[in-house]
Tab-separated table of C-alpha atoms and ligand atoms in Angstrom:
chain	number	residue	atom	x	y	z
A	1369	MET	CA	0.000	0.000	0.000
A	1370	ALA	CA	1.265	3.455	-0.842
A	1371	GLU	CA	2.234	5.562	2.139
A	1372	LYS	CA	-0.493	7.919	3.298
A	1373	LYS	CA	-0.055	11.479	2.010
A	1374	ARG	CA	1.018	13.888	4.700
A	1375	ILE	CA	-1.170	16.755	5.911
A	1376	ILE	CA	0.741	19.575	7.600
A	1377	LEU	CA	-0.547	22.640	9.456
A	1378	HIS	CA	1.442	25.809	10.025
A	1379	VAL	CA	0.170	28.098	12.774
A	1380	ASP	CA	1.380	31.701	13.046
A	1381	MET	CA	0.057	34.030	15.728
A	1382	ASP	CA	-1.180	37.427	14.530
A	1383	HIS	CA	0.976	40.468	15.480
A	1384	PHE	CA	2.002	38.420	18.473
A	1385	PHE	CA	3.639	40.865	20.919
A	1386	THR	CA	1.135	43.656	20.325
A	1387	ALA	CA	-1.837	41.254	20.409
A	1388	ILE	CA	-0.761	40.199	23.907
A	1389	GLU	CA	-0.388	43.850	24.967
A	1390	GLU	CA	-3.891	44.601	23.646
A	1391	ARG	CA	-5.268	41.662	25.561
A	1392	GLU	CA	-3.660	42.934	28.780
A	1393	HIS	CA	-4.798	46.508	28.104
A	1394	PRO	CA	-8.145	46.533	26.282
A	1395	GLU	CA	-7.971	50.343	26.142
A	1396	TYR	CA	-5.265	50.011	23.426
A	1397	ARG	CA	-7.646	48.259	21.040
A	1398	GLY	CA	-8.315	50.057	17.767
A	1399	LYS	CA	-5.266	52.292	18.237
A	1400	PRO	CA	-1.853	51.850	16.622
A	1401	VAL	CA	0.443	49.974	19.025
A	1402	ILE	CA	4.194	49.529	18.598
A	1403	VAL	CA	6.410	47.249	20.705
A	1404	GLY	CA	10.155	47.887	20.596
A	1405	ALA	CA	12.849	50.334	21.646
A	1406	ASP	CA	11.996	53.605	23.410
A	1407	PRO	CA	11.282	56.217	20.676
A	1408	LYS	CA	12.508	59.127	22.884
A	1409	GLU	CA	10.529	61.687	20.867
A	1410	GLY	CA	12.190	60.584	17.634
A	1411	LYS	CA	15.739	60.450	19.044
A	1412	GLY	CA	15.476	56.831	20.178
A	1413	ARG	CA	17.901	54.117	19.128
A	1414	GLY	CA	16.977	50.534	18.361
A	1415	VAL	CA	14.160	49.070	16.306
A	1416	VAL	CA	10.504	48.095	16.160
A	1417	SER	CA	9.959	44.478	17.285
A	1418	THR	CA	6.445	44.378	15.964
A	1419	CYS	CA	3.355	46.530	15.608
A	1420	ASN	CA	-0.345	45.902	15.298
A	1421	TYR	CA	-2.267	46.136	12.033
A	1422	GLU	CA	-3.455	49.695	12.783
A	1423	ALA	CA	0.192	50.823	12.983
A	1424	ARG	CA	0.997	48.894	9.784
A	1425	LYS	CA	-1.511	51.148	7.978
A	1426	TYR	CA	0.950	53.992	8.599
A	1427	GLY	CA	3.807	51.983	7.073
A	1428	VAL	CA	5.373	50.886	10.367
A	1429	ARG	CA	7.081	47.469	10.130
A	1430	SER	CA	9.133	45.011	12.220
A	1431	GLY	CA	12.851	45.767	12.168
A	1432	MET	CA	12.392	49.455	11.278
A	1433	PRO	CA	14.427	52.022	13.291
A	1434	ILE	CA	12.161	53.284	16.056
A	1435	SER	CA	12.994	56.861	14.998
A	1436	LYS	CA	11.457	56.166	11.588
A	1437	ALA	CA	8.341	54.661	13.202
A	1438	TRP	CA	8.068	57.882	15.229
A	1439	LYS	CA	8.090	59.926	12.013
A	1440	LEU	CA	5.380	57.755	10.494
A	1441	CYS	CA	3.103	57.461	13.492
A	1442	GLN	CA	3.822	59.729	16.441
A	1443	HIS	CA	0.473	59.175	18.100
A	1444	ALA	CA	0.940	55.399	18.405
A	1445	ILE	CA	1.157	53.702	21.795
A	1446	TYR	CA	4.852	52.786	22.240
A	1447	LEU	CA	5.636	49.903	24.578
A	1448	PRO	CA	8.850	48.185	25.692
A	1449	VAL	CA	9.389	44.493	24.933
A	1450	ASN	CA	8.033	42.365	27.774
A	1451	TYR	CA	9.734	39.156	26.746
A	1452	GLU	CA	8.921	37.287	29.952
A	1453	LEU	CA	5.206	37.730	29.393
A	1454	TYR	CA	5.373	36.798	25.695
A	1455	THR	CA	7.414	33.675	26.457
A	1456	ARG	CA	4.892	32.527	29.062
A	1457	VAL	CA	2.023	33.002	26.609
A	1458	SER	CA	4.024	31.267	23.883
A	1459	GLU	CA	4.636	28.230	26.080
A	1460	ARG	CA	0.925	27.892	26.832
A	1461	ILE	CA	0.024	28.181	23.153
A	1462	MET	CA	2.634	25.589	22.167
A	1463	ALA	CA	1.157	23.222	24.773
A	1464	ILE	CA	-2.288	23.656	23.208
A	1465	LEU	CA	-0.953	23.036	19.699
A	1466	ARG	CA	1.237	20.068	20.619
A	1467	LYS	CA	-1.691	17.904	21.648
A	1468	TYR	CA	-3.282	18.160	18.181
A	1469	ALA	CA	-0.239	16.816	16.345
A	1470	ASP	CA	1.431	13.487	15.596
A	1471	LYS	CA	4.660	15.415	15.239
A	1472	PHE	CA	5.196	18.948	16.477
A	1473	GLU	CA	7.864	21.533	15.760
A	1474	SER	CA	7.812	25.015	17.229
A	1475	TRP	CA	9.420	27.645	15.061
A	1476	GLY	CA	10.379	30.803	16.853
A	1477	ILE	CA	8.197	32.307	19.547
A	1478	ASP	CA	4.887	32.396	17.688
A	1479	GLU	CA	4.900	29.734	14.967
A	1480	ALA	CA	4.650	25.955	14.805
A	1481	PHE	CA	4.340	23.110	12.325
A	1482	LEU	CA	1.941	20.252	13.103
A	1483	ASP	CA	1.983	16.976	11.195
A	1484	VAL	CA	-1.628	15.782	11.619
A	1485	THR	CA	-1.542	12.933	9.065
A	1486	SER	CA	-2.902	10.235	11.364
A	1487	LYS	CA	-5.353	12.575	13.119
A	1488	VAL	CA	-7.467	13.371	10.055
A	1489	LYS	CA	-8.872	11.433	7.126
A	1490	ASP	CA	-8.752	14.236	4.562
A	1491	TYR	CA	-8.392	18.003	4.040
A	1492	ALA	CA	-11.988	18.677	5.111
A	1493	GLU	CA	-11.240	17.114	8.479
A	1494	ALA	CA	-7.941	19.008	8.667
A	1495	GLU	CA	-9.847	22.255	8.123
A	1496	ALA	CA	-12.280	21.368	10.912
A	1497	LEU	CA	-9.323	20.594	13.160
A	1498	ALA	CA	-7.757	23.959	12.334
A	1499	ARG	CA	-11.010	25.735	13.275
A	1500	GLN	CA	-11.045	23.857	16.559
A	1501	ILE	CA	-7.451	24.952	17.245
A	1502	LYS	CA	-8.312	28.578	16.489
A	1503	ARG	CA	-11.323	28.348	18.804
A	1504	GLU	CA	-9.296	26.879	21.659
A	1505	ILE	CA	-6.602	29.591	21.372
A	1506	ILE	CA	-9.247	32.331	21.361
A	1507	GLU	CA	-11.078	30.832	24.338
A	1508	LYS	CA	-8.007	30.136	26.456
A	1509	GLU	CA	-5.687	32.982	25.450
A	1510	GLY	CA	-7.924	35.553	23.742
A	1511	LEU	CA	-5.595	35.674	20.731
A	1512	THR	CA	-6.047	35.041	17.021
A	1513	CYS	CA	-3.767	33.136	14.701
A	1514	SER	CA	-3.553	32.311	11.022
A	1515	ILE	CA	-3.318	28.715	9.868
A	1516	GLY	CA	-2.143	27.229	6.598
A	1517	ILE	CA	-2.851	23.620	5.615
A	1518	GLY	CA	-0.898	21.814	2.926
A	1519	PRO	CA	0.886	18.635	1.834
A	1520	ASN	CA	4.247	19.823	3.241
A	1521	LYS	CA	5.881	22.464	5.430
A	1522	LEU	CA	6.653	24.846	2.577
A	1523	ILE	CA	3.061	25.073	1.330
A	1524	ALA	CA	1.624	25.185	4.851
A	1525	LYS	CA	3.931	28.089	5.794
A	1526	ILE	CA	3.143	30.110	2.685
A	1527	ALA	CA	-0.575	29.365	3.156
A	1528	SER	CA	-0.625	30.623	6.766
A	1529	ASP	CA	0.743	33.953	5.544
A	1530	TYR	CA	-1.781	34.165	2.690
A	1531	GLN	CA	-4.716	35.622	4.635
A	1532	LYS	CA	-3.774	37.441	7.769
A	1533	PRO	CA	-4.946	38.149	10.433
A	1534	ASP	CA	-7.289	35.382	11.631
A	1535	GLY	CA	-6.868	33.486	8.357
A	1536	LEU	CA	-7.344	29.878	7.345
A	1537	THR	CA	-6.024	28.753	3.976
A	1538	VAL	CA	-6.196	25.210	2.655
A	1539	VAL	CA	-4.006	24.189	-0.290
A	1540	ARG	CA	-4.381	20.591	-1.447
A	1541	GLU	CA	-1.469	18.909	-3.172
A	1542	GLU	CA	-3.120	19.112	-6.598
A	1543	GLU	CA	-3.741	22.870	-6.130
A	1544	ALA	CA	-0.246	23.676	-4.868
A	1545	GLU	CA	1.409	24.791	-8.115
A	1546	LYS	CA	-1.558	26.938	-9.079
A	1547	PHE	CA	-1.624	28.495	-5.629
A	1548	LEU	CA	2.082	29.328	-5.710
A	1549	ALA	CA	2.300	30.527	-9.342
A	1550	PRO	CA	1.130	34.168	-8.934
A	1551	LEU	CA	3.036	34.789	-5.684
A	1552	PRO	CA	6.333	36.705	-5.715
A	1553	VAL	CA	9.453	34.484	-5.517
A	1554	ARG	CA	10.309	36.172	-2.216
A	1555	LYS	CA	7.663	34.010	-0.543
A	1556	LEU	CA	9.867	30.954	-0.991
A	1557	LEU	CA	11.376	30.888	2.436
A	1558	TRP	CA	14.974	31.620	1.840
A	1559	VAL	CA	14.888	33.764	-1.256
A	1560	GLY	CA	16.593	36.890	-0.006
A	1561	ARG	CA	16.886	40.242	-1.662
A	1562	LYS	CA	20.005	39.380	-3.638
A	1563	THR	CA	18.618	36.139	-5.075
A	1564	GLU	CA	15.419	38.000	-5.786
A	1565	GLN	CA	17.374	40.613	-7.775
A	1566	LYS	CA	19.245	37.949	-9.716
A	1567	LEU	CA	16.004	36.186	-10.543
A	1568	ARG	CA	14.419	39.473	-11.561
A	1569	ALA	CA	17.313	40.117	-13.937
A	1570	MET	CA	16.475	36.763	-15.522
A	1571	GLY	CA	12.857	37.895	-15.949
A	1572	ILE	CA	11.628	35.773	-13.027
A	1573	LYS	CA	9.258	37.623	-10.710
A	1574	THR	CA	6.702	35.079	-9.627
A	1575	ILE	CA	6.978	31.513	-8.410
A	1576	GLY	CA	5.197	30.507	-11.630
A	1577	ASP	CA	7.936	32.166	-13.727
A	1578	LEU	CA	10.474	30.133	-11.774
A	1579	ALA	CA	8.580	26.857	-12.184
A	1580	ARG	CA	8.616	27.254	-15.969
A	1581	ARG	CA	12.410	27.618	-16.175
A	1582	ASP	CA	14.799	24.898	-17.232
A	1583	PRO	CA	16.143	23.378	-13.980
A	1584	THR	CA	19.625	22.883	-15.457
A	1585	VAL	CA	19.928	26.623	-16.151
A	1586	LEU	CA	18.860	27.370	-12.574
A	1587	THR	CA	21.466	24.956	-11.238
A	1588	GLU	CA	24.164	26.542	-13.403
A	1589	THR	CA	23.317	29.973	-12.014
A	1590	PHE	CA	22.568	29.178	-8.368
A	1591	GLY	CA	24.302	25.841	-7.684
A	1592	VAL	CA	22.499	23.482	-5.301
A	1593	MET	CA	20.105	26.273	-4.391
A	1594	GLY	CA	18.945	26.304	-8.033
A	1595	THR	CA	17.627	22.746	-7.746
A	1596	GLN	CA	16.066	23.613	-4.412
A	1597	LEU	CA	14.364	26.680	-5.906
A	1598	TYR	CA	13.032	24.655	-8.816
A	1599	LEU	CA	11.552	21.972	-6.541
A	1600	MET	CA	10.016	24.583	-4.239
A	1601	ALA	CA	8.487	26.426	-7.192
A	1602	HIS	CA	6.710	23.161	-8.005
A	1603	GLY	CA	5.512	22.909	-4.408
A	1604	ILE	CA	7.841	20.037	-3.522
A	1605	ASP	CA	9.287	19.855	-0.004
A	1606	LYS	CA	10.133	16.567	1.657
A	1607	SER	CA	11.438	17.923	4.968
A	1608	GLU	CA	9.873	16.366	8.043
A	1609	VAL	CA	8.194	18.078	10.952
A	1610	GLU	CA	10.895	17.509	13.541
A	1611	GLU	CA	10.227	17.034	17.189
A	1612	GLN	CA	12.412	19.228	19.376
A	1613	ARG	CA	15.212	17.758	21.347
A	1614	GLN	CA	16.625	19.248	24.523
A	1615	ILE	CA	17.466	22.931	24.328
A	1616	LYS	CA	20.972	23.237	22.929
A	1617	SER	CA	21.078	26.968	22.493
A	1618	ILE	CA	19.094	30.166	22.973
A	1619	SER	CA	19.279	32.829	20.325
A	1620	ARG	CA	17.679	35.991	19.059
A	1621	ASP	CA	18.238	37.877	15.869
A	1622	ILE	CA	16.817	40.839	14.096
A	1623	THR	CA	16.673	41.763	10.457
A	1624	PHE	CA	16.829	45.512	10.096
A	1625	GLU	CA	14.058	46.881	8.000
A	1626	GLU	CA	16.711	48.652	5.953
A	1627	ASP	CA	20.339	47.539	5.721
A	1628	THR	CA	22.335	49.845	7.948
A	1629	SER	CA	25.839	51.130	8.600
A	1630	ASP	CA	24.664	53.028	11.675
A	1631	PHE	CA	26.851	51.202	14.207
A	1632	ASN	CA	25.140	52.764	17.181
A	1633	LEU	CA	21.907	51.214	16.004
A	1634	VAL	CA	23.625	47.857	15.466
A	1635	LEU	CA	25.313	47.878	18.883
A	1636	ASN	CA	22.189	49.021	20.639
A	1637	THR	CA	20.156	46.304	18.955
A	1638	LEU	CA	22.794	43.731	19.882
A	1639	GLU	CA	22.551	44.788	23.529
A	1640	ARG	CA	18.794	44.441	23.466
A	1641	LEU	CA	19.043	40.989	21.902
A	1642	ALA	CA	21.553	39.988	24.583
A	1643	GLU	CA	19.075	41.148	27.226
A	1644	GLU	CA	16.314	39.036	25.691
A	1645	VAL	CA	18.555	35.971	25.470
A	1646	HIS	CA	19.575	36.547	29.075
A	1647	LYS	CA	15.972	36.672	30.295
A	1648	ASP	CA	15.256	33.393	28.584
A	1649	LEU	CA	18.411	31.901	30.009
A	1650	THR	CA	17.551	32.819	33.596
A	1651	GLY	CA	13.982	31.632	33.053
A	1652	GLN	CA	15.357	28.220	32.095
A	1653	GLN	CA	17.950	28.306	34.891
A	1654	LEU	CA	20.824	27.723	32.522
A	1655	TYR	CA	24.468	28.778	32.535
A	1656	PHE	CA	26.499	29.106	29.360
A	1657	LYS	CA	30.079	29.011	28.210
A	1658	THR	CA	29.844	29.893	24.521
A	1659	VAL	CA	28.610	33.053	22.843
A	1660	THR	CA	28.072	33.168	19.086
A	1661	LEU	CA	27.565	36.273	17.061
A	1662	ARG	CA	25.848	36.254	13.691
A	1663	VAL	CA	26.143	39.059	11.173
A	1664	ARG	CA	24.611	39.197	7.736
A	1665	TYR	CA	25.696	41.893	5.324
A	1666	GLU	CA	23.487	43.496	2.699
A	1667	ASN	CA	24.681	40.976	0.073
A	1668	PHE	CA	23.491	38.128	2.340
A	1669	GLU	CA	27.046	37.079	3.133
A	1670	THR	CA	26.678	35.681	6.634
A	1671	HIS	CA	29.349	35.285	9.284
A	1672	THR	CA	29.225	33.551	12.617
A	1673	HIS	CA	31.934	33.981	15.172
A	1674	SER	CA	32.066	32.254	18.557
A	1675	LYS	CA	33.970	32.597	21.753
A	1676	THR	CA	34.044	30.038	24.537
A	1677	LEU	CA	34.679	31.575	27.916
A	1678	PRO	CA	37.062	29.938	30.402
A	1679	PHE	CA	34.238	29.818	32.968
A	1680	ILE	CA	30.506	29.166	33.086
A	1681	THR	CA	28.292	32.136	33.726
A	1682	ASN	CA	24.764	33.453	33.583
A	1683	ARG	CA	25.688	37.107	33.861
A	1684	LEU	CA	24.284	39.608	31.433
A	1685	GLN	CA	27.463	41.685	31.516
A	1686	ASP	CA	29.545	38.673	30.346
A	1687	LEU	CA	27.153	38.088	27.499
A	1688	LYS	CA	27.054	41.744	26.417
A	1689	LYS	CA	30.796	42.202	26.667
A	1690	THR	CA	31.564	39.054	24.659
A	1691	ALA	CA	28.979	39.828	21.990
A	1692	LYS	CA	30.382	43.356	21.595
A	1693	GLU	CA	33.929	42.026	21.333
A	1694	LEU	CA	32.849	39.528	18.694
A	1695	ILE	CA	31.148	42.131	16.514
A	1696	GLN	CA	34.081	44.572	16.351
A	1697	ASP	CA	35.719	42.984	13.275
A	1698	TYR	CA	32.463	43.133	11.345
A	1699	LEU	CA	31.702	46.828	11.775
A	1700	LYS	CA	33.043	48.188	8.518
A	1701	PRO	CA	31.883	51.606	7.323
A	1702	GLU	CA	31.640	50.415	3.706
A	1703	ARG	CA	29.537	47.340	4.514
A	1704	LYS	CA	25.896	47.672	5.457
A	1705	ILE	CA	24.479	45.188	7.923
A	1706	ARG	CA	21.193	43.410	7.280
A	1707	LEU	CA	20.890	41.125	10.288
A	1708	VAL	CA	22.503	40.765	13.662
A	1709	GLY	CA	22.024	37.927	16.126
A	1710	VAL	CA	23.414	36.479	19.313
A	1711	ARG	CA	23.343	32.912	20.614
A	1712	VAL	CA	24.474	31.253	23.814
A	1713	SER	CA	25.227	27.548	24.065
A	1714	ASN	CA	27.331	24.960	25.860
A	1715	PHE	CA	24.879	24.882	28.729
A	1716	VAL	CA	25.195	23.661	32.242
A	1717	SER	CA	22.015	23.452	34.239
A	1718	ALA	CA	21.986	25.621	37.354
A	1719	GLU	CA	20.644	22.892	39.588
A	1720	LYS	CA	23.382	20.420	38.807
A	1721	GLN	CA	26.185	22.920	38.864
A	1722	LYS	CA	25.388	25.245	41.732
A	1723	PRO	CA	28.767	25.000	43.487
A	1724	LEU	CA	30.611	25.945	40.322
A	1725	VAL	CA	28.495	28.905	39.433
A	1726	ILE	CA	30.072	32.302	39.405
A	1727	THR	CA	27.658	34.910	40.610
A	1728	SER	CA	27.937	38.490	41.680
B	2131	TTP	P1	6.118	37.502	13.168
B	2131	TTP	O1	5.229	36.288	13.179
B	2131	TTP	O2	7.046	37.703	12.019
B	2131	TTP	O3	5.246	38.828	13.272
B	2131	TTP	P2	3.916	39.135	14.050
B	2131	TTP	O4	3.372	37.920	14.752
B	2131	TTP	O5	4.153	40.330	14.919
B	2131	TTP	O6	2.937	39.601	12.899
B	2131	TTP	P3	2.140	38.730	11.832
B	2131	TTP	O7	0.698	38.963	12.153
B	2131	TTP	O8	2.547	39.315	10.510
B	2131	TTP	O9	2.578	37.299	12.015
B	2131	TTP	O10	7.015	37.541	14.471
B	2131	TTP	C1	6.538	37.086	15.735
B	2131	TTP	C2	7.045	37.963	16.853
B	2131	TTP	O11	8.465	37.981	16.847
B	2131	TTP	C3	6.595	39.413	16.732
B	2131	TTP	O12	5.358	39.659	17.381
B	2131	TTP	C4	7.730	40.187	17.315
B	2131	TTP	C5	8.927	39.306	17.174
B	2131	TTP	N1	9.826	39.830	16.097
B	2131	TTP	C6	10.958	40.576	16.478
B	2131	TTP	O13	11.213	40.779	17.661
B	2131	TTP	N2	11.782	41.065	15.493
B	2131	TTP	C7	11.545	40.867	14.150
B	2131	TTP	O14	12.329	41.338	13.286
B	2131	TTP	C8	10.385	40.095	13.778
B	2131	TTP	C9	10.052	39.830	12.323
B	2131	TTP	C10	9.554	39.603	14.788
B	2132	MG	MG1	3.196	36.034	13.767
């Protein structure tokens, strides 16, 4: 007997941080809300983490300098990032989602893939299941999400983004190519700006344009990624929904809305990311030895650079200092930065290692 076709759901919470803030403060509803760095009357450093859909009407976006958001929408409600609260809500939502799946994979703070193949008989049942999930999240957490249903992770992820907020999009295997065809190539998960430009120069704007190309030409131009792009354009993705193993690392990164050579902005953002990683770390009672910095330049060239400390620590100042040391070589006036990230790893649990822990 042929193996049963997979049915995958991708769940993505709507404007997650701001939706939680609106839930906690109903008086914010209907007004533009922005979570991120302090705008300081337009002089603020740092970036927008996210904003609600009212703020998006003014052109505000994730990763934008907060000073630019201030120019676009001064009357918005500006709030600091309350990562502890968002993480708690995220954990509860993941627990709700996990029980609906054969295999479950969380993806960042507000997204997850669910393989529901054995739980449903067909797409109609999968759709009913998705409605039930949406209902449970509304009832228990008062938050909306968007869900995509498809034959693999790629289609499910693109489908969840298709109608937002509070969306539900079902794409059966036989509809996949038609669904993808009119969408811009950017929607294929890892097509960045540079690849997009290259494709555009070849006259390829939509996923359909890409699907019609000769795969050998794509491979000649893009190497292995060319084959990958061709398969994705045809809606093919064999990757499995992978259950999580033990936490090996904690990381945060941010893509700037516009590539930047403003090093104050980069350093300030790096500090904020370190603070977020640190909160998570203390929440999980972990101590680290290794810090890894990630920098992506405007041409998508990505560098990671690690340093392993000679001691274990959970101190924010160790994390900040190491991350700042690691970034120095990458701050070049002629090279704009697109993304910056920080990761800690090489963990020792606090409980096991109490006597060794350095605290002050
Ligand atoms: P997203 O799912 O990308 O965004 P969102 O949930 O705010 O909005 P949407 O309705 O379009 O899904 O990211 C989830 C959360 O991660 C978001 O609420 C804030 C945070 N985030 C950052 O801190 N920095 C970023 O650059 C991005 C993209 C998100
Ligand atoms: Mg989201």
